[in-house]
PDB file of C-alpha atoms and ligand atoms in Angstrom:
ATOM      1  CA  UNK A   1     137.685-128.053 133.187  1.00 62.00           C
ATOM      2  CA  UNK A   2     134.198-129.469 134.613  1.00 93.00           C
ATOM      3  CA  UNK A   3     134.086-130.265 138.637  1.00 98.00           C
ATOM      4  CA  UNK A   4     136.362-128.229 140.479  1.00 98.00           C
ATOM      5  CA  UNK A   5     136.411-127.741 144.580  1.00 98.00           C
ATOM      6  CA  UNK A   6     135.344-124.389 145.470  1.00 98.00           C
ATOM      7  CA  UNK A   7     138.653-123.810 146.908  1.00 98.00           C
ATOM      8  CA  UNK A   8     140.560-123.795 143.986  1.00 98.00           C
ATOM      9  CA  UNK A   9     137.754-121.188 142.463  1.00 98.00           C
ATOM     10  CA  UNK A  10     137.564-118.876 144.964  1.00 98.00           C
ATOM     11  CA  UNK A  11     141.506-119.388 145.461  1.00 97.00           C
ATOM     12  CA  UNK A  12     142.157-117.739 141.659  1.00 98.00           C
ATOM     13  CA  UNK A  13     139.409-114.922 142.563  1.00 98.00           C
ATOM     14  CA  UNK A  14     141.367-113.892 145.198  1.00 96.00           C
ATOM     15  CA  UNK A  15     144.561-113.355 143.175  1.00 96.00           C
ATOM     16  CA  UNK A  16     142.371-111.808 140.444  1.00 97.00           C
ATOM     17  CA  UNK A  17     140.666-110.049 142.644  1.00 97.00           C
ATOM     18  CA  UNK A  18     137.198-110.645 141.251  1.00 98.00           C
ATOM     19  CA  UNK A  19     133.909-112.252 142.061  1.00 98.00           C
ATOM     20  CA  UNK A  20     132.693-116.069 141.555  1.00 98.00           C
ATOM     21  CA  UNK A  21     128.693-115.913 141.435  1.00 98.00           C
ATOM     22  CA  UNK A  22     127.331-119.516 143.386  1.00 98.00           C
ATOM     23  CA  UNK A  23     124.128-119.662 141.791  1.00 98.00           C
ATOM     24  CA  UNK A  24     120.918-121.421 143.210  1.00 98.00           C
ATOM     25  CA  UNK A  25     119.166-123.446 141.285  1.00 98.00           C
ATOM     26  CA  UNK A  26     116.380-125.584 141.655  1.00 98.00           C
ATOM     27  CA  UNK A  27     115.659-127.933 138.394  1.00 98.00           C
ATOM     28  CA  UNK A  28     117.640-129.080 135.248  1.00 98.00           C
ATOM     29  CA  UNK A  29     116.255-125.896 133.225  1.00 98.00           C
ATOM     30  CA  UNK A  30     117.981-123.495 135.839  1.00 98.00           C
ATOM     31  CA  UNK A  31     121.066-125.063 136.223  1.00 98.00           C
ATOM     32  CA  UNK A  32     121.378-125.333 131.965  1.00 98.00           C
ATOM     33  CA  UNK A  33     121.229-121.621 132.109  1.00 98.00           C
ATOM     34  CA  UNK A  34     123.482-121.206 134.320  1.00 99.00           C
ATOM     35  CA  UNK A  35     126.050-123.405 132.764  1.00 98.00           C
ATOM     36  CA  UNK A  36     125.111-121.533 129.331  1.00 98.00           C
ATOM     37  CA  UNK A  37     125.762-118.672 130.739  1.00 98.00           C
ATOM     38  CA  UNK A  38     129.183-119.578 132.595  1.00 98.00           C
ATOM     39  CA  UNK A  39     130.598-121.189 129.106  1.00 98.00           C
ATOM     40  CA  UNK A  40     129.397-118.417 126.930  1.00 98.00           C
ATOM     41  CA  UNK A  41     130.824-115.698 129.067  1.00 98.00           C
ATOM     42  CA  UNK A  42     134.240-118.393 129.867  1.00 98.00           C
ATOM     43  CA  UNK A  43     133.548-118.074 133.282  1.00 98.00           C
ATOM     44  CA  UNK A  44     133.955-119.985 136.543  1.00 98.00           C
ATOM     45  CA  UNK A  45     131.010-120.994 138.762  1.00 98.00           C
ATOM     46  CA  UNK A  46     129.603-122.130 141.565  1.00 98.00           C
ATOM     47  CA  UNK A  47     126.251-124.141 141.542  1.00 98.00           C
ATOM     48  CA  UNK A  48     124.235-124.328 144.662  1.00 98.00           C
ATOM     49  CA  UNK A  49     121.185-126.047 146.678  1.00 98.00           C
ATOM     50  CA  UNK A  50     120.634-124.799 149.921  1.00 98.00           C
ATOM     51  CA  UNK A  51     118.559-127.522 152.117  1.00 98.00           C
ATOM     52  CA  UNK A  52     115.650-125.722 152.920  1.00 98.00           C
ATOM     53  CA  UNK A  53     115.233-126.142 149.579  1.00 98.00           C
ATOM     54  CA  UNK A  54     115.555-130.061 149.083  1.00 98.00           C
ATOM     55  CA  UNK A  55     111.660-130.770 149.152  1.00 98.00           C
ATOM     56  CA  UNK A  56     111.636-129.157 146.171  1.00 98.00           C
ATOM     57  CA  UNK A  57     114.809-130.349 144.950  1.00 98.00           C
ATOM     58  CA  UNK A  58     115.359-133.617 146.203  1.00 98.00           C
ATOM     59  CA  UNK A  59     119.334-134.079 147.263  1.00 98.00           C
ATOM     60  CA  UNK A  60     119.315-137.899 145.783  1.00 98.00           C
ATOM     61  CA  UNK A  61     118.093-137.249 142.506  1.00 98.00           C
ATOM     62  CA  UNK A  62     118.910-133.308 141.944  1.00 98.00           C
ATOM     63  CA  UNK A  63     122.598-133.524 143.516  1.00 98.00           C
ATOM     64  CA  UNK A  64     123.679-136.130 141.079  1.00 98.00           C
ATOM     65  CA  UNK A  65     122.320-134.318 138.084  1.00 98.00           C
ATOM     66  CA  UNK A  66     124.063-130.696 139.495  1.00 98.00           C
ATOM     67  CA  UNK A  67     127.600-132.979 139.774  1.00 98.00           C
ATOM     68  CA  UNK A  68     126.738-134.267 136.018  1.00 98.00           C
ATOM     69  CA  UNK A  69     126.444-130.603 134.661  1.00 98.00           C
ATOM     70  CA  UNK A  70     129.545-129.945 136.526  1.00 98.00           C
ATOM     71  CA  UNK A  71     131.687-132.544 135.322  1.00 98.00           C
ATOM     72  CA  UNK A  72     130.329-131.761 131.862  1.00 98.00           C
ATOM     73  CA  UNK A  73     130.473-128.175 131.346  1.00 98.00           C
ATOM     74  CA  UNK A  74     133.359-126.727 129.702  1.00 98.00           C
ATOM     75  CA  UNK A  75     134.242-124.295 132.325  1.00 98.00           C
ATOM     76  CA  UNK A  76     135.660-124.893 135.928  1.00 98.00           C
ATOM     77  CA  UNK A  77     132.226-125.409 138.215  1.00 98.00           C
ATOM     78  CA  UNK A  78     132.072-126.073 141.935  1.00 98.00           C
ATOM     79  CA  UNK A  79     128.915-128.016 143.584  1.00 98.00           C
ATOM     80  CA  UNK A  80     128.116-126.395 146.745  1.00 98.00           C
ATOM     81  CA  UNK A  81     125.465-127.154 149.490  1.00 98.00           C
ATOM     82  CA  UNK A  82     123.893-123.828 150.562  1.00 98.00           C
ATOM     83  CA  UNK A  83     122.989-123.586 154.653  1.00 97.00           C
ATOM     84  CA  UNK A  84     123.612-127.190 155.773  1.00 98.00           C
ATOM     85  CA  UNK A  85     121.555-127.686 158.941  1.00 97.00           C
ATOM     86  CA  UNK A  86     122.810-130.873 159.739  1.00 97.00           C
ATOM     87  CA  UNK A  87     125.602-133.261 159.595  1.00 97.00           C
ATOM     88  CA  UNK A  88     123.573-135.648 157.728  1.00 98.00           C
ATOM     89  CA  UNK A  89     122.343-133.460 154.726  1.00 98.00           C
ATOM     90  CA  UNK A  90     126.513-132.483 154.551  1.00 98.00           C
ATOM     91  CA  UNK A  91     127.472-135.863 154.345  1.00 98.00           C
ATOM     92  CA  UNK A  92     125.009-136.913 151.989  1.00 98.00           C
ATOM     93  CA  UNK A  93     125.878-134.031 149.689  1.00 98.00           C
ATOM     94  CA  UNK A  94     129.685-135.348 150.201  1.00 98.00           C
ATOM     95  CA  UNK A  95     128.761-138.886 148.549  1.00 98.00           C
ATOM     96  CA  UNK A  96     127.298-137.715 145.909  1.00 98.00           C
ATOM     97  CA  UNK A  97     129.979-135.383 145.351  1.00 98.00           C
ATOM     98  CA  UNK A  98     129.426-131.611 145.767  1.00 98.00           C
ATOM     99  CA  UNK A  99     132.422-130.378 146.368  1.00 98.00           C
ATOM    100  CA  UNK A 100     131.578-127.369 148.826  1.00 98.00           C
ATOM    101  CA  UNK A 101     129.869-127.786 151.984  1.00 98.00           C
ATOM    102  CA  UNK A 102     128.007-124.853 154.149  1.00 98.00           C
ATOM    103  CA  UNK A 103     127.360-125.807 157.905  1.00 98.00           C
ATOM    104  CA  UNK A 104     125.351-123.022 158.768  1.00 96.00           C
ATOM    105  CA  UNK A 105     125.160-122.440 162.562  1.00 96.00           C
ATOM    106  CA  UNK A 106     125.173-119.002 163.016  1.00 93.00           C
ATOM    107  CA  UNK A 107     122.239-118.869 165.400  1.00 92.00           C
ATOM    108  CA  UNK A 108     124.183-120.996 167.400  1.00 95.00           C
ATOM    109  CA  UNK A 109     126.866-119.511 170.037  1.00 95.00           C
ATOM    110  CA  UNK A 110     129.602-118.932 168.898  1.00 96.00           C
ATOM    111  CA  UNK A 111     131.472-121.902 170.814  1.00 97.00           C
ATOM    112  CA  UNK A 112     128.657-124.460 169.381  1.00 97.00           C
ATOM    113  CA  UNK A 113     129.398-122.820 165.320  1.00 97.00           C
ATOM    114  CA  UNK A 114     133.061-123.590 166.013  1.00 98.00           C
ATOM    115  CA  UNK A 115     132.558-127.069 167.115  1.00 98.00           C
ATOM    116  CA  UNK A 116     129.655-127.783 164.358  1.00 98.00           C
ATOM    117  CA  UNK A 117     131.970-126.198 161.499  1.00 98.00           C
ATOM    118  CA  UNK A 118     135.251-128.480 162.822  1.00 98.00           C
ATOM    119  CA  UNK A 119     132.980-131.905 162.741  1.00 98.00           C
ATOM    120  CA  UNK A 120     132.160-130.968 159.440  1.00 98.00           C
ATOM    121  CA  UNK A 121     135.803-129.807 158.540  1.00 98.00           C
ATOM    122  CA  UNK A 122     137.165-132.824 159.582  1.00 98.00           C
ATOM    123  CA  UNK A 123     134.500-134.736 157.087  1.00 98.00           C
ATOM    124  CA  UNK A 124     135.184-132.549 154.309  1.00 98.00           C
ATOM    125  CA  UNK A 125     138.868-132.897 154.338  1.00 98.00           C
ATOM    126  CA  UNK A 126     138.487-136.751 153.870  1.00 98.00           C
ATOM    127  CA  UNK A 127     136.619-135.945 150.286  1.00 98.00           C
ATOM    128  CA  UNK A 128     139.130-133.325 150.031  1.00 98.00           C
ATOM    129  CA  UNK A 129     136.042-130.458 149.894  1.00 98.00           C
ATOM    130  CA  UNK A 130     135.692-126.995 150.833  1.00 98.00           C
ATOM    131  CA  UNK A 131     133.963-125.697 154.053  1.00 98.00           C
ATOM    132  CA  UNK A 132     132.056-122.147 154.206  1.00 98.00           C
ATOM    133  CA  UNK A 133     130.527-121.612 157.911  1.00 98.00           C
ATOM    134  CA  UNK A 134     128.600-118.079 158.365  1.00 96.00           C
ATOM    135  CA  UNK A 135     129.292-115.940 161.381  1.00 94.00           C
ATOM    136  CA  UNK A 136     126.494-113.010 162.364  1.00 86.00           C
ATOM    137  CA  UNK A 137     123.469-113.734 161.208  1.00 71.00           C
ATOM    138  CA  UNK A 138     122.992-112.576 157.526  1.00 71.00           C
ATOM    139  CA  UNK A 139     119.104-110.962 157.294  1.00 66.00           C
ATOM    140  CA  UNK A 140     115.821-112.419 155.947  1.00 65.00           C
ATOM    141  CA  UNK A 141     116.002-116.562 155.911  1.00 65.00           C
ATOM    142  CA  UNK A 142     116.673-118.300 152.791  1.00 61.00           C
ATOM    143  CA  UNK A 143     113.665-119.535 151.854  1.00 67.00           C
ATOM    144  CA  UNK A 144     111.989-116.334 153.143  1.00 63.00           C
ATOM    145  CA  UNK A 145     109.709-118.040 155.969  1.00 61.00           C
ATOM    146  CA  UNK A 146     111.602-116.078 158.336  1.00 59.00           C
ATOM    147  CA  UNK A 147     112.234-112.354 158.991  1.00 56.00           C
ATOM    148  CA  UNK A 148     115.611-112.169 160.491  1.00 54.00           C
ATOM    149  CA  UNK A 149     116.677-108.455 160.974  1.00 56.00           C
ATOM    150  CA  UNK A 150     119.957-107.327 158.946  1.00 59.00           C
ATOM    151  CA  UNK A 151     122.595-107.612 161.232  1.00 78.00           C
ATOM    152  CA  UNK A 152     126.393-106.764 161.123  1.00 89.00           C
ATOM    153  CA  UNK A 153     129.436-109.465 162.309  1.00 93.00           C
ATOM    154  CA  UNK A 154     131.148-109.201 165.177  1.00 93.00           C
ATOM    155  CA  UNK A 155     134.854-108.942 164.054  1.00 96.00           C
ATOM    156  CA  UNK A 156     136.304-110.614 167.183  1.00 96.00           C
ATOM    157  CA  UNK A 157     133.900-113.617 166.338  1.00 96.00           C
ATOM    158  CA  UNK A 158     135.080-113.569 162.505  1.00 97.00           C
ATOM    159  CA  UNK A 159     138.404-113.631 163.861  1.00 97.00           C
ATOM    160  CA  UNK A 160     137.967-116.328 166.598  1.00 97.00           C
ATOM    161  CA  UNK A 161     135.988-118.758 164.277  1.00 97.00           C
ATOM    162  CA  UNK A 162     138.567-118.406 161.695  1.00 98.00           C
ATOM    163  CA  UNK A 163     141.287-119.029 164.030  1.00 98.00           C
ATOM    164  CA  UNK A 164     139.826-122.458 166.153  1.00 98.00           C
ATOM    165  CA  UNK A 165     138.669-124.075 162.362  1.00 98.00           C
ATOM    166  CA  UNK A 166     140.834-122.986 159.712  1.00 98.00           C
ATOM    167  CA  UNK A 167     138.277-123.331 157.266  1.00 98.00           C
ATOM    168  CA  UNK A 168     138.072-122.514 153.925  1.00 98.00           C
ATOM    169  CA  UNK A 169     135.552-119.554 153.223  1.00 98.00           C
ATOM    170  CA  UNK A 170     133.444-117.649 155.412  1.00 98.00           C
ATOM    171  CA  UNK A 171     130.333-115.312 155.148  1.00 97.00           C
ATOM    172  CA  UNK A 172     129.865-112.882 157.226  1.00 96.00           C
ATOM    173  CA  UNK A 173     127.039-110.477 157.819  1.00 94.00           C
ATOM    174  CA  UNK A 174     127.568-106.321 156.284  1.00 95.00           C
ATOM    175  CA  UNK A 175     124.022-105.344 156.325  1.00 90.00           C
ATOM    176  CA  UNK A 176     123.205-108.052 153.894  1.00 90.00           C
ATOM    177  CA  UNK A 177     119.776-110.133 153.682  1.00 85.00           C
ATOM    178  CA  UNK A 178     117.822-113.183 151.394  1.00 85.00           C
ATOM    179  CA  UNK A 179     114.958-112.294 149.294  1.00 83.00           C
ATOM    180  CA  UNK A 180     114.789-108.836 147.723  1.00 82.00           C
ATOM    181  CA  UNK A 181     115.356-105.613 150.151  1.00 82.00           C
ATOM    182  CA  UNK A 182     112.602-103.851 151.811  1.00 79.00           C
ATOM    183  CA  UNK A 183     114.550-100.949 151.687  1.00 79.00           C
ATOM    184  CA  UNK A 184     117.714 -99.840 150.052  1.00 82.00           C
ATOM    185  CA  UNK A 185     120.438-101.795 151.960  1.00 85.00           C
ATOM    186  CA  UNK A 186     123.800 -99.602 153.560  1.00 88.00           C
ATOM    187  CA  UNK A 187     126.556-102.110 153.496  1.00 93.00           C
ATOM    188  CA  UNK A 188     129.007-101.580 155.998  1.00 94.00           C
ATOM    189  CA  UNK A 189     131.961-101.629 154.096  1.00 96.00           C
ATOM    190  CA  UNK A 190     134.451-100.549 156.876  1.00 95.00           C
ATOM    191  CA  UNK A 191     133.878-103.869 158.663  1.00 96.00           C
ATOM    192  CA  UNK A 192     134.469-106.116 155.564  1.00 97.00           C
ATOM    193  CA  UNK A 193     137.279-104.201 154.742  1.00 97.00           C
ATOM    194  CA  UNK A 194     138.500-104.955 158.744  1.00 97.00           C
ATOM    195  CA  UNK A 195     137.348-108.652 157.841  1.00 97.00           C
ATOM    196  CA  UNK A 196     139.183-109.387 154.880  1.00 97.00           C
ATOM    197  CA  UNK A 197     142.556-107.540 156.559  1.00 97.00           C
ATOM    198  CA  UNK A 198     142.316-109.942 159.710  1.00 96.00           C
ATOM    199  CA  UNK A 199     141.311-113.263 157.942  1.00 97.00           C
ATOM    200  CA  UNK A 200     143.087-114.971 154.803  1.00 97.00           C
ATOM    201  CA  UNK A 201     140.310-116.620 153.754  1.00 97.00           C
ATOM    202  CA  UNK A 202     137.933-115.570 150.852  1.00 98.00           C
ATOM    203  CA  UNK A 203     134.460-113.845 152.392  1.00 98.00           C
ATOM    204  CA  UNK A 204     131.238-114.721 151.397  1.00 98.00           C
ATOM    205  CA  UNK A 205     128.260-112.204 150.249  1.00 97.00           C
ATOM    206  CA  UNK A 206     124.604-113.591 150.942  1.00 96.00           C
ATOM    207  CA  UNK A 207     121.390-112.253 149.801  1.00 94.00           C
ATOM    208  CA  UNK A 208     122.787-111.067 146.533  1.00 96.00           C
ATOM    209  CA  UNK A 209     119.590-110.326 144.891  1.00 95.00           C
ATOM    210  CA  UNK A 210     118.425-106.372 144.755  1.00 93.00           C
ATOM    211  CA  UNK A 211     122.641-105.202 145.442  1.00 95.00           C
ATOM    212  CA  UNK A 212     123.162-102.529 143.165  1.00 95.00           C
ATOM    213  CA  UNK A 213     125.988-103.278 140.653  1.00 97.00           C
ATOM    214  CA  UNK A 214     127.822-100.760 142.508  1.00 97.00           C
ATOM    215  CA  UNK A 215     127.473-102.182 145.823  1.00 97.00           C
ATOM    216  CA  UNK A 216     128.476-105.746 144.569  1.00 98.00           C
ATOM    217  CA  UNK A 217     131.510-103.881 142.393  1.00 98.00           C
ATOM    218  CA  UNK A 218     132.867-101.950 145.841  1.00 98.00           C
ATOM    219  CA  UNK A 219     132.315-105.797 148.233  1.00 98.00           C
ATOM    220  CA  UNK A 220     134.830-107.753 145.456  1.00 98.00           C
ATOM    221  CA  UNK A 221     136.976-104.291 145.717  1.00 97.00           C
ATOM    222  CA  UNK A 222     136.877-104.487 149.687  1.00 96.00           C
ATOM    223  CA  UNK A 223     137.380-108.983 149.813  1.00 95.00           C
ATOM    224  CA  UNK A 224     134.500-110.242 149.042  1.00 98.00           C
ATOM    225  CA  UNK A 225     134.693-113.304 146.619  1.00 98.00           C
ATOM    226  CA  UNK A 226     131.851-115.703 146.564  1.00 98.00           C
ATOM    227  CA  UNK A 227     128.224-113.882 145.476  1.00 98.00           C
ATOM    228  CA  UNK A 228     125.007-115.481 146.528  1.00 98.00           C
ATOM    229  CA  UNK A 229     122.672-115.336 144.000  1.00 98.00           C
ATOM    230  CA  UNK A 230     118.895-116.787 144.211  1.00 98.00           C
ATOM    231  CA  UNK A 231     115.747-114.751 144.408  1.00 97.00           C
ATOM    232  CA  UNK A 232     116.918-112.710 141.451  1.00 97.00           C
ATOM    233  CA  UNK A 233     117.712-116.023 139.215  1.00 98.00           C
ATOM    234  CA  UNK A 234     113.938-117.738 140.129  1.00 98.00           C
ATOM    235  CA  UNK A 235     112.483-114.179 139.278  1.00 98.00           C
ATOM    236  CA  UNK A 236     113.760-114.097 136.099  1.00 98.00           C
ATOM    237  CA  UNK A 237     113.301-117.503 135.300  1.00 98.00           C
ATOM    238  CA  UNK A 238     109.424-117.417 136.423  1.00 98.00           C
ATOM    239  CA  UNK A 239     109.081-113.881 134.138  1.00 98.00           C
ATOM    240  CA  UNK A 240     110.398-115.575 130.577  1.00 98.00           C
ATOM    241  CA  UNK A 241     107.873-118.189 131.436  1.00 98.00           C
ATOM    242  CA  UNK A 242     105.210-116.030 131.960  1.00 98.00           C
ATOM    243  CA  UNK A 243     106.328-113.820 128.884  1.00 98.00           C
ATOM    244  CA  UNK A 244     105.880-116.949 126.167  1.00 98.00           C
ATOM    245  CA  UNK A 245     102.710-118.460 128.152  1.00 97.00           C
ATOM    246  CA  UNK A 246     101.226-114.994 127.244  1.00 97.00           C
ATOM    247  CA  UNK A 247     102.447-114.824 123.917  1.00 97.00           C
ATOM    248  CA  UNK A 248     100.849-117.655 122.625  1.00 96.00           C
ATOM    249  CA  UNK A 249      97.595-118.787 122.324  1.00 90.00           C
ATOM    250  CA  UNK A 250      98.860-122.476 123.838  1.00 95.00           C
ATOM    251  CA  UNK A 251     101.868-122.910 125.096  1.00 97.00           C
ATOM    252  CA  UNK A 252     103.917-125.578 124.086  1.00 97.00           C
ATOM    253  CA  UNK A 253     105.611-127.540 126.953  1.00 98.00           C
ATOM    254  CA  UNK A 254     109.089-127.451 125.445  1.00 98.00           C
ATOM    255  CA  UNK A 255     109.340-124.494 124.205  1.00 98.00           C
ATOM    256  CA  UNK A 256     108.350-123.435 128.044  1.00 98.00           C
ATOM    257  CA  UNK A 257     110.996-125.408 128.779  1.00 98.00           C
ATOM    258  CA  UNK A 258     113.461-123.370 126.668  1.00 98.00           C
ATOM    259  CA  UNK A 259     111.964-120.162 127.792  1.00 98.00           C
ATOM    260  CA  UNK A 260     113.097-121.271 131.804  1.00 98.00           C
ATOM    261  CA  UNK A 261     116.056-121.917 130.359  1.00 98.00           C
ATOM    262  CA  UNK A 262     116.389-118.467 129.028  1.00 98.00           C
ATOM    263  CA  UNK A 263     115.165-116.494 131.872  1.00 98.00           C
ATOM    264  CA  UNK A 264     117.903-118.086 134.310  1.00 98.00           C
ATOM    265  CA  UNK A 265     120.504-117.621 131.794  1.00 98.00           C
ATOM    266  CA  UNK A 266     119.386-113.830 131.127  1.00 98.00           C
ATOM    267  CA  UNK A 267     120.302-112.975 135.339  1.00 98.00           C
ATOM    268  CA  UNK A 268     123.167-114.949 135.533  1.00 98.00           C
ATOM    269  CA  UNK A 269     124.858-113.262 132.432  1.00 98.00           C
ATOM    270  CA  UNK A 270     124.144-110.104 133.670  1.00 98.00           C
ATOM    271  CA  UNK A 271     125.697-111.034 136.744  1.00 98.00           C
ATOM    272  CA  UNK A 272     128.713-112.808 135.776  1.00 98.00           C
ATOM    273  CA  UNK A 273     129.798-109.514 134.211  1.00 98.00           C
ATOM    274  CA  UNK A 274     129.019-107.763 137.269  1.00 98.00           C
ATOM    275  CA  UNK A 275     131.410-109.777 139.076  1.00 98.00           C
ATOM    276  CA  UNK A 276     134.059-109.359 136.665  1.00 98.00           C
ATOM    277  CA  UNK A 277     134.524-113.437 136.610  1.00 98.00           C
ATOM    278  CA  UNK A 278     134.139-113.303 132.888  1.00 98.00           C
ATOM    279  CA  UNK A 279     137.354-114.373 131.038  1.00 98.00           C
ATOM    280  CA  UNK A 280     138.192-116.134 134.137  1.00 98.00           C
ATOM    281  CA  UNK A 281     137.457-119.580 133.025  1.00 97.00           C
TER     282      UNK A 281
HETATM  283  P1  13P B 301     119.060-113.961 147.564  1.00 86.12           P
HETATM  284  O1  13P B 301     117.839-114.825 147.492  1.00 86.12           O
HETATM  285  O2  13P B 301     118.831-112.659 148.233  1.00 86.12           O
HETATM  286  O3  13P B 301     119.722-113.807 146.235  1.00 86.12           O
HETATM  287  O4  13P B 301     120.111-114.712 148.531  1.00 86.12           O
HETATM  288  C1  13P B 301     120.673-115.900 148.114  1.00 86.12           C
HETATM  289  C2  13P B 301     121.531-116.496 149.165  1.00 86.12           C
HETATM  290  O5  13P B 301     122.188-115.815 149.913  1.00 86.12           O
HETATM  291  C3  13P B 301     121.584-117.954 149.222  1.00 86.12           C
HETATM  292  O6  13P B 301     122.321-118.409 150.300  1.00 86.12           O
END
């Protein structure tokens, strides 16, 4: 089991036709409830850091310890670096061995995403790691200091970035956003469906948090494979905190501890049934 590329993951969903959740996680209490959650439920997973998020998170200390949960967990996990920016966070990431890379330049042209997403291709294939590249813009911004309207892919650039980098998984942009929705979101399911018939590759679903289990149920139906999850997962890991600091009288740092833990764990269960990876393992 333990550290697996996110090929070989998203590879067996595809077959199975179910749903791999990539988690986000941002400190050793999140990413132990994912991992609880994945081996309780015998599910595979993907755990991710996207780089806006590295101040928080530094890659050099928190990368090694996401690689060490991998490699010990008793289910098939896949380390994954969520909206690279830069060749230099990707490579970095590479050493210390995640084995999943995101370049994200999809507010590039299209003709500078293709080139950005073969450089970092060609890297990846020398650690023998997945690629993801995103094509439309996919709403909100990841750490939410942007307001990026939903948007919707064009198919003809799905189908020409596919085609000049052969890369591994792509996400693509259905009405999707980060953060939680302002308003109900209508996925456009004709155009995933008219995705996942023109491209062999597994599809990627962003902004994961406040998708109706329905919605999420009908995008694994209609290709989609990989399921961003964060906003959701830091939500419910900041409630269970806040639920024992006001039970007590004084909290007790561990037992806060435990209580992060627990809140993580609580969304990513749910989830991981959603996506019908239980059993999976
Ligand atoms: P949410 O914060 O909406 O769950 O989105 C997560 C995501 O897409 C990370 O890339």
């Amino acid at each position: 089991m333990a550290l697996v590329t996110m090929k070989e993951l998203l590879t067996k969903a595809q077959r199975g036709n179910y749903g791999v959740g990539a988690f986000s996680v941002a400190n050793m209490e999140i990413v132990m409830g994912v991992i609880k959650a994945a081996e309780e439920l015998n599910s595979p997973v993907i755990l991710q850091v996207a780089q806006v998020r590295l101040p928080y998170s530094p890659l050099a200390i928190f990368g090694p310890m996401m690689v060490a949960a991998a490699k010990e967990a008793k289910v098939p996990v896949a380390v994954h670096l969520d909206h690279g920016l830069d060749i230099d966070h990707v490579e970095k990431a590479l050493e210390i061995g995640f084995t999943s890379v995101m370049i994200d330049a999809s507010h590039d042209s299209l003709d500078e995403n293709i080139s950005k997403v073969k450089t970092v291709k060609a890297l990846a294939d020398k650690y023998g790691a997945t690629v993801e590249a995103e094509v439309g813009q996919v709403g909100g911004s990841e750490d939410g200091s942007e307001d990026i309207a939903m948007m919707y892919s064009d198919i003809n650039d799905i189908l020409n970035l596919y085609e000049a980098t052969k890369l591994d998984a792509l996400a693509i942009a259905i009405g999707n956003a980060h953060g939680f929705y302002k308003e109900t979101p209508k996925l456009n399911f004709d155009l995933l469906k008219e995705a996942a018939e023109s491209i062999p590759i597994p599809l990627v679903l962003h902004g994961g948090s406040g998708i109706s289990d329905d919605d999420f149920r009908k995008c694994i139906q209609y290709g989609i494979r990989k399921i961003n999850v964060a906003t959701s997962t830091f939500v419910s890991t900041v409630d269970a905190v806040n639920d024992y600091i006001s039970s007590v009288g004084r909290p007790e740092y561990f037992a806060m501890s435990r209580s992060m833990v627990d809140g993580a764990y609580a969304n990513v269960s749910r989830l991981i049934k959603v996506f019908g990876s239980d059993g999976k393992a």
